[in-house]
């Protein structure tokens, strides 16, 4: 009886283990184990942070808790610049110059259109929901230091100056910014003086432009390009190997970052309640664009279901959420797109580095933030002011640095566009740690979907490129074989004719 029962149990277990549903679930869990670990670490970091907040831990203890996350972020940021440089040069050099132009045009046009759409979406949500209330300002304003003023024309001129940096090495650590300083004039009158300065932060725009030009010209050099191209290819492969070791520390780093941020934030509950409508408006806009708009664009252009593609991006999106930096998550994004989704490396190496100027989430956030600040100051905005906000937000979003809370600095600069007091920005800074994570996810997902869309639209050019490369490889292989045969015959003749 017991033997029959044991055999029956074994049969049931075997059927369950061999069933298609179980095999599919096991296969999915195996292929997405990194995503699962990251999601678990996010939840663990939030819970641990909420538990430790009431304990009033010392600054040294909080530093130790945040230390693994700090090391993780520093490691990821360390790899960003070599990734961008090597990928852009490889991507530009491997594409024919005429076809590379088509890919570049499609990429930039798509970036601009999606940025404009997100600004319009943010303005629409800000006007319909009206998250700002004058009552909020009276009890919460504090001093906030930042750039004194920003002019729309200055923003465009700064983009040009950063596009053509004076020194390429300086561009790796600084970028150009126009500010207005208060100076004392005659009769002790205060005036604003325009000053062009350098501020800390990688001039990504200038590096991208230089690498694109360098890679495109390198692609026209024929066989002479091989040695230089091999150098950057090996650099990219080395960075991938480093990433393979770093990537499994992601759950630890993510939990540490989230936990440390929650512990150190003052008046967490009060701040979230008071600014809940602003958070709901911005995050709702991010989710609407991420879950509906971008999926519809993918379905219409690529003509495939977007959800398998979206789910596969999980590790990259989770890392972007945890680190609040698109640049920091760039190495993992490359790994997902190249190895898991099998996207064309020519497109990923070209689009993703250029995508550091594509900030869909920042475009939406900036427009909602400016309307929010205008509303709490009870400012009446007309069509002209709204159009000015939209234009300024579009330009500013494309010059935003891909670092945590970079958009909050742009908000301070944009306040002068419609004469909003910069002191009120401190309200947004209180919740930016949370909103920034959703904003970064939108910034990243915009780049990933650009890869898929540009690759689909460039299918014919890519196929022609592959055929051309196959022909060149065949010719080169034949030439090498003939040369080896000639060398063998020469060596044999030399051996025969050489006296012993």
XYZ file of C-alpha atoms in Angstrom:
500
model
C 0.000 0.000 0.000
C 2.765 2.408 0.957
C 4.728 1.394 -2.121
C 1.737 2.127 -4.377
C 1.264 5.492 -2.665
C 4.955 6.341 -3.145
C 4.798 5.350 -6.813
C 1.643 7.452 -7.250
C 3.323 10.460 -5.617
C 6.397 10.003 -7.811
C 4.184 9.810 -10.921
C 2.381 13.046 -9.976
C 5.680 14.829 -9.329
C 7.050 13.622 -12.670
C 3.958 14.830 -14.519
C 4.123 18.227 -12.839
C 7.853 18.530 -13.485
C 7.493 17.601 -17.161
C 4.383 19.671 -17.845
C 4.791 22.458 -20.451
C 3.620 25.184 -18.050
C 6.158 24.255 -15.386
C 8.958 24.021 -17.953
C 8.013 27.450 -19.311
C 7.928 28.949 -15.817
C 11.296 27.415 -14.895
C 12.798 28.610 -18.172
C 11.470 32.151 -17.586
C 12.751 32.224 -13.990
C 16.162 31.002 -15.123
C 16.506 33.547 -17.936
C 15.233 36.412 -15.757
C 16.963 35.586 -12.472
C 18.869 38.875 -12.477
C 15.630 40.843 -12.837
C 14.067 38.853 -9.968
C 17.089 39.464 -7.728
C 16.994 43.211 -8.478
C 13.243 43.505 -7.803
C 13.630 41.595 -4.533
C 16.508 43.877 -3.542
C 14.394 46.990 -4.260
C 11.608 45.710 -2.010
C 14.131 44.666 0.643
C 15.814 48.093 0.533
C 12.487 49.908 0.945
C 11.358 47.717 3.866
C 14.731 47.882 5.617
C 14.866 51.655 5.182
C 11.391 52.094 6.703
C 12.339 49.824 9.625
C 15.606 51.651 10.343
C 14.235 55.228 10.018
C 12.773 55.439 13.575
C 16.033 54.201 15.144
C 17.843 57.538 14.607
C 21.026 55.873 13.416
C 24.328 57.744 13.581
C 25.806 59.283 10.439
C 28.627 56.712 10.463
C 26.129 53.835 10.514
C 24.134 55.363 7.650
C 27.378 55.849 5.709
C 28.227 52.164 6.141
C 24.741 51.127 4.998
C 25.020 53.317 1.885
C 28.656 52.398 1.191
C 28.056 49.265 -0.985
C 25.611 51.243 -3.124
C 28.094 54.099 -3.449
C 30.822 51.718 -4.636
C 28.387 50.092 -7.074
C 27.402 53.450 -8.589
C 31.029 54.556 -8.863
C 31.918 51.342 -10.688
C 29.094 51.746 -13.187
C 29.936 55.400 -13.811
C 33.578 54.423 -14.284
C 32.603 52.335 -17.302
C 30.306 54.904 -18.926
C 32.877 57.000 -20.799
C 34.830 54.056 -22.310
C 31.499 52.521 -23.341
C 30.264 55.694 -25.056
C 33.531 56.377 -26.883
C 34.157 52.807 -28.065
C 30.528 52.153 -29.035
C 30.093 55.366 -31.006
C 33.334 54.949 -32.938
C 32.626 51.273 -33.684
C 29.021 51.977 -34.656
C 29.858 54.947 -36.902
C 32.858 53.243 -38.544
C 31.035 49.979 -39.304
C 28.209 51.730 -41.146
C 28.708 53.113 -44.622
C 28.856 56.913 -44.472
C 25.774 57.436 -46.661
C 23.730 54.847 -44.765
C 25.102 56.034 -41.457
C 23.624 59.402 -42.344
C 20.198 57.808 -42.810
C 20.428 56.040 -39.451
C 21.559 59.243 -37.757
C 18.725 61.278 -39.282
C 16.114 58.710 -38.238
C 17.551 58.617 -34.705
C 17.692 62.388 -34.201
C 14.251 62.985 -35.752
C 12.726 60.331 -33.489
C 14.450 61.842 -30.439
C 13.152 65.326 -31.220
C 9.596 64.160 -31.951
C 9.314 62.115 -28.747
C 10.780 64.966 -26.679
C 8.255 67.416 -28.135
C 5.446 64.925 -27.488
C 6.476 64.495 -23.854
C 6.641 68.256 -23.317
C 3.130 68.588 -24.783
C 1.931 65.688 -22.619
C 3.412 67.297 -19.515
C 1.817 70.675 -20.297
C -1.547 68.998 -20.915
C -1.429 67.064 -17.637
C -0.246 70.112 -15.705
C -3.097 72.253 -17.035
C -5.796 69.581 -16.601
C -4.806 68.224 -13.177
C -3.548 71.569 -11.799
C -1.332 70.004 -9.090
C -0.107 73.325 -7.656
C -1.903 75.257 -4.936
C -0.884 78.679 -3.495
C -1.458 77.280 0.025
C 1.456 74.878 -0.418
C 3.994 77.644 -0.916
C 3.287 79.639 2.256
C 4.485 77.050 4.744
C 7.186 75.213 2.849
C 9.472 77.627 1.010
C 13.142 77.620 1.941
C 16.219 79.093 0.366
C 17.653 77.316 -2.658
C 20.907 78.208 -4.325
C 21.381 77.726 -8.027
C 21.897 79.506 -11.336
C 20.446 83.016 -11.272
C 18.763 83.105 -14.646
C 18.292 81.313 -17.913
C 17.465 82.713 -21.322
C 16.089 80.478 -24.071
C 18.645 81.840 -26.546
C 21.464 81.225 -24.041
C 20.330 77.613 -23.750
C 20.608 77.058 -27.512
C 23.958 78.870 -27.673
C 25.298 76.733 -24.825
C 24.277 73.612 -26.746
C 26.398 74.830 -29.680
C 29.363 75.602 -27.435
C 29.152 72.181 -25.809
C 28.795 70.562 -29.233
C 32.219 71.968 -30.163
C 34.304 71.924 -26.953
C 37.611 73.790 -26.855
C 39.396 70.847 -25.275
C 38.318 67.222 -25.647
C 39.954 66.177 -22.363
C 38.259 69.036 -20.518
C 34.945 67.866 -22.022
C 35.234 64.630 -20.037
C 34.874 66.545 -16.740
C 33.333 69.951 -17.539
C 30.695 71.569 -19.747
C 29.925 75.149 -20.731
C 27.115 77.067 -19.012
C 25.953 80.688 -19.318
C 24.947 82.275 -16.011
C 23.938 85.732 -14.834
C 25.799 87.193 -11.878
C 24.765 90.180 -9.806
C 27.307 92.991 -9.996
C 27.362 96.415 -8.357
C 27.216 99.297 -10.819
C 27.371 103.024 -10.414
C 25.376 104.563 -7.552
C 25.283 101.124 -5.875
C 22.795 99.785 -8.428
C 22.656 96.033 -8.935
C 22.754 94.677 -12.475
C 22.929 91.205 -13.991
C 26.029 90.385 -16.010
C 26.186 87.456 -18.424
C 29.126 85.142 -17.665
C 30.184 81.996 -19.547
C 31.520 79.431 -17.072
C 32.529 75.802 -16.896
C 30.590 73.577 -14.529
C 31.422 70.092 -13.304
C 29.904 67.286 -15.332
C 30.792 65.359 -18.474
C 30.122 67.260 -21.705
C 28.404 64.274 -23.272
C 27.181 66.284 -26.269
C 30.707 67.302 -27.286
C 32.119 63.808 -26.824
C 29.279 62.299 -28.862
C 29.800 64.776 -31.702
C 33.572 64.200 -31.826
C 33.217 60.395 -31.728
C 30.585 60.449 -34.482
C 32.818 62.527 -36.746
C 35.883 60.452 -35.876
C 34.085 57.135 -36.420
C 32.403 58.224 -39.651
C 35.683 59.428 -41.206
C 37.442 56.310 -39.897
C 34.887 54.192 -41.766
C 36.058 55.683 -45.083
C 39.734 54.741 -44.578
C 39.483 51.258 -46.091
C 41.858 48.623 -44.769
C 43.842 51.238 -42.832
C 40.974 51.556 -40.339
C 41.332 47.960 -39.114
C 44.025 48.525 -36.497
C 42.241 51.506 -34.922
C 38.870 49.767 -35.108
C 40.311 46.637 -33.519
C 41.594 48.739 -30.615
C 38.135 50.145 -29.845
C 36.507 46.742 -30.408
C 38.836 45.134 -27.872
C 38.158 48.036 -25.477
C 34.433 47.380 -25.734
C 34.905 43.640 -25.165
C 37.085 44.300 -22.097
C 34.377 46.562 -20.649
C 31.817 43.803 -21.246
C 33.960 41.311 -19.341
C 34.308 43.743 -16.440
C 30.546 44.218 -16.492
C 29.988 40.465 -16.293
C 31.657 40.476 -12.889
C 30.051 43.707 -11.681
C 26.498 42.873 -12.722
C 25.976 40.248 -10.018
C 26.622 42.868 -7.338
C 23.614 44.826 -8.633
C 21.118 43.508 -6.020
C 23.446 44.455 -3.139
C 24.125 47.900 -4.583
C 20.436 48.534 -5.330
C 19.295 47.577 -1.811
C 22.007 49.762 -0.279
C 21.136 52.828 -2.407
C 17.377 52.596 -1.758
C 17.771 51.922 1.972
C 20.248 54.761 2.499
C 18.067 57.258 0.622
C 14.938 56.414 2.653
C 16.812 56.622 5.979
C 18.312 60.056 5.262
C 15.180 61.774 3.905
C 13.656 64.143 6.461
C 9.869 64.223 7.024
C 9.168 61.486 4.505
C 5.438 61.044 5.176
C 4.587 64.759 5.437
C 6.429 65.615 2.241
C 4.800 62.822 0.246
C 1.305 63.774 1.430
C 1.693 67.478 0.676
C 3.149 66.927 -2.772
C 1.129 63.820 -3.607
C -0.785 65.493 -6.461
C 2.450 66.590 -8.139
C 3.895 63.085 -7.726
C 0.722 61.515 -9.127
C 0.727 63.884 -12.123
C 4.352 63.290 -13.093
C 4.477 59.558 -12.343
C 1.084 59.107 -14.025
C 2.468 60.837 -17.125
C 5.574 58.646 -17.060
C 3.507 55.446 -16.814
C 1.064 56.605 -19.511
C 3.918 57.224 -21.937
C 5.825 54.079 -20.915
C 2.933 51.604 -20.876
C 0.693 52.988 -23.615
C 2.211 55.570 -25.954
C 5.597 53.960 -26.574
C 3.989 50.513 -26.907
C 1.566 51.814 -29.553
C 4.451 53.428 -31.471
C 6.356 50.134 -31.404
C 3.308 48.136 -32.530
C 2.476 50.520 -35.394
C 6.036 50.763 -36.760
C 7.572 47.357 -35.981
C 4.219 45.519 -36.346
C 4.952 43.139 -33.464
C 3.645 42.792 -29.933
C 5.731 45.175 -27.795
C 5.296 43.364 -24.486
C 7.961 40.626 -24.904
C 10.438 43.366 -25.796
C 9.355 45.477 -22.822
C 9.565 42.604 -20.321
C 13.048 41.676 -21.564
C 14.253 45.166 -20.678
C 13.499 44.448 -17.004
C 17.102 44.304 -15.659
C 18.045 47.569 -17.375
C 14.874 49.365 -16.222
C 15.249 48.062 -12.661
C 18.851 49.278 -12.568
C 17.783 52.676 -13.919
C 15.098 52.896 -11.215
C 17.543 52.010 -8.456
C 20.478 54.179 -9.570
C 18.408 57.112 -10.962
C 21.030 57.428 -13.714
C 20.651 56.399 -17.332
C 24.407 56.525 -17.829
C 25.019 54.236 -14.866
C 22.617 51.658 -16.325
C 24.085 51.938 -19.840
C 26.435 48.924 -19.540
C 23.575 46.665 -18.420
C 21.365 48.071 -21.202
C 23.972 47.054 -23.762
C 24.142 43.564 -22.274
C 20.356 43.142 -22.433
C 19.947 44.454 -25.983
C 22.985 42.710 -27.486
C 22.870 39.348 -25.730
C 19.244 38.826 -24.708
C 17.245 40.629 -27.401
C 19.851 40.023 -30.138
C 19.569 43.539 -31.524
C 21.953 44.560 -34.295
C 25.200 45.714 -32.603
C 25.649 48.384 -35.277
C 22.431 50.050 -34.139
C 22.922 49.620 -30.387
C 26.485 50.941 -30.509
C 25.243 53.977 -32.421
C 21.855 54.789 -30.872
C 22.449 54.160 -27.162
C 25.455 56.478 -26.736
C 23.710 59.208 -28.776
C 20.659 58.557 -26.607
C 22.313 60.342 -23.692
C 20.785 63.526 -25.185
C 17.346 61.873 -25.429
C 15.503 62.601 -22.176
C 11.798 61.886 -22.699
C 11.095 61.631 -18.974
C 12.970 64.856 -18.242
C 11.014 66.696 -20.961
C 7.707 65.694 -19.363
C 8.948 66.426 -15.837
C 10.276 69.906 -16.653
C 7.001 71.050 -18.199
C 4.897 69.742 -15.270
C 7.351 71.205 -12.730
C 7.265 74.695 -14.241
C 3.468 74.698 -14.373
C 3.373 73.450 -10.780
C 5.644 76.274 -9.607
C 3.622 78.829 -11.576
C 0.395 77.541 -10.005
C 1.641 77.704 -6.402
C 2.658 81.331 -7.120
C -0.800 81.963 -8.593
C 0.626 83.111 -11.936
C -1.781 83.373 -14.875
C -0.153 81.923 -17.990
C -1.254 82.785 -21.496
C -0.657 80.994 -24.793
C 2.653 82.823 -25.281
C 4.018 81.837 -21.879
C 2.957 78.202 -22.344
C 4.607 78.087 -25.782
C 7.783 79.582 -24.288
C 7.776 76.948 -21.529
C 7.385 74.180 -24.108
C 10.239 75.473 -26.266
C 12.559 75.983 -23.299
C 11.773 72.560 -21.803
C 12.438 70.808 -25.126
C 15.842 72.458 -25.512
C 16.781 72.015 -21.853
C 15.818 68.325 -21.750
C 18.203 67.518 -24.613
C 21.077 69.163 -22.742
C 20.358 67.431 -19.442
C 23.177 65.412 -17.931
C 22.455 61.713 -17.430
C 23.122 61.860 -13.677
C 20.818 61.634 -10.640
C 18.660 64.750 -10.031
C 20.127 66.607 -13.027
C 16.645 67.817 -14.029
C 16.168 69.677 -10.736
C 19.055 71.990 -11.702
C 17.378 72.662 -15.045
C 14.156 73.572 -13.224
C 16.053 76.249 -11.285
C 17.493 77.611 -14.531
C 14.130 77.582 -16.308
C 12.380 79.491 -13.517
C 13.620 82.737 -15.029
C 11.772 82.010 -18.291
C 8.461 82.992 -16.660
C 9.895 84.789 -13.603
C 9.197 82.109 -10.967
C 11.015 82.466 -7.605
C 13.783 79.867 -7.454
C 13.211 79.412 -3.693
C 10.113 77.334 -4.449
C 12.183 74.659 -6.180
C 13.074 73.285 -2.747
C 9.545 71.815 -2.662
C 10.380 69.660 -5.682
C 13.786 68.755 -4.336
C 12.091 67.118 -1.350
C 10.429 64.497 -3.570
C 12.846 64.446 -6.501
C 14.604 61.351 -5.117
C 11.403 59.391 -5.875
C 10.225 61.086 -9.074
C 13.747 60.939 -10.521
C 13.649 57.146 -10.550
C 10.504 56.989 -12.681
C 11.861 59.796 -14.853
C 15.086 57.859 -15.493
C 13.124 54.756 -16.492
C 11.307 56.802 -19.150
C 14.588 58.272 -20.357
C 16.066 54.793 -20.739
C 13.042 53.124 -22.292
C 12.954 55.866 -24.930
C 16.478 54.877 -26.021
C 15.736 51.145 -26.021
C 12.637 51.539 -28.176
C 14.553 53.865 -30.498
C 16.969 50.991 -31.123
C 14.124 48.683 -32.155
C 12.372 51.288 -34.316
C 15.511 52.585 -36.063
C 16.676 49.005 -36.691
C 13.318 48.140 -38.267
C 13.333 51.254 -40.462
C 16.964 50.626 -41.468
C 16.471 46.934 -42.263
C 17.357 47.236 -45.961
C 20.520 49.247 -45.334
C 21.663 46.802 -42.656
C 21.090 43.812 -44.955
C 23.086 45.505 -47.716
C 25.845 46.257 -45.214
C 25.942 42.614 -44.123
C 26.128 41.416 -47.733
C 28.917 43.882 -48.473
C 30.862 42.779 -45.400
C 30.379 39.104 -46.334
C 31.743 39.791 -49.808
C 34.712 41.698 -48.397
C 35.386 38.908 -45.902
C 35.247 36.342 -48.721
C 37.624 38.372 -50.901
C 39.989 38.997 -47.994
C 39.850 35.327 -47.024
C 40.627 34.254 -50.580
C 43.482 36.746 -50.766
C 44.912 35.481 -47.472
C 44.679 31.842 -48.631
C 46.406 32.682 -51.916
C 49.116 34.560 -50.035
C 49.597 31.617 -47.666
C 49.851 29.190 -50.630
C 52.402 31.449 -52.319
C 54.430 31.651 -49.110
C 54.285 27.874 -48.716
C 55.441 27.358 -52.310
C 58.248 29.887 -51.810
C 59.369 28.196 -48.601
C 59.262 24.785 -50.279
C 61.268 26.061 -53.245
C 63.753 27.685 -50.901
C 64.152 24.445 -48.931
C 64.665 22.452 -52.139
C 67.245 24.796 -53.611
C 69.165 25.406 -50.397
C 72.327 23.230 -50.220
C 72.762 21.145 -47.143
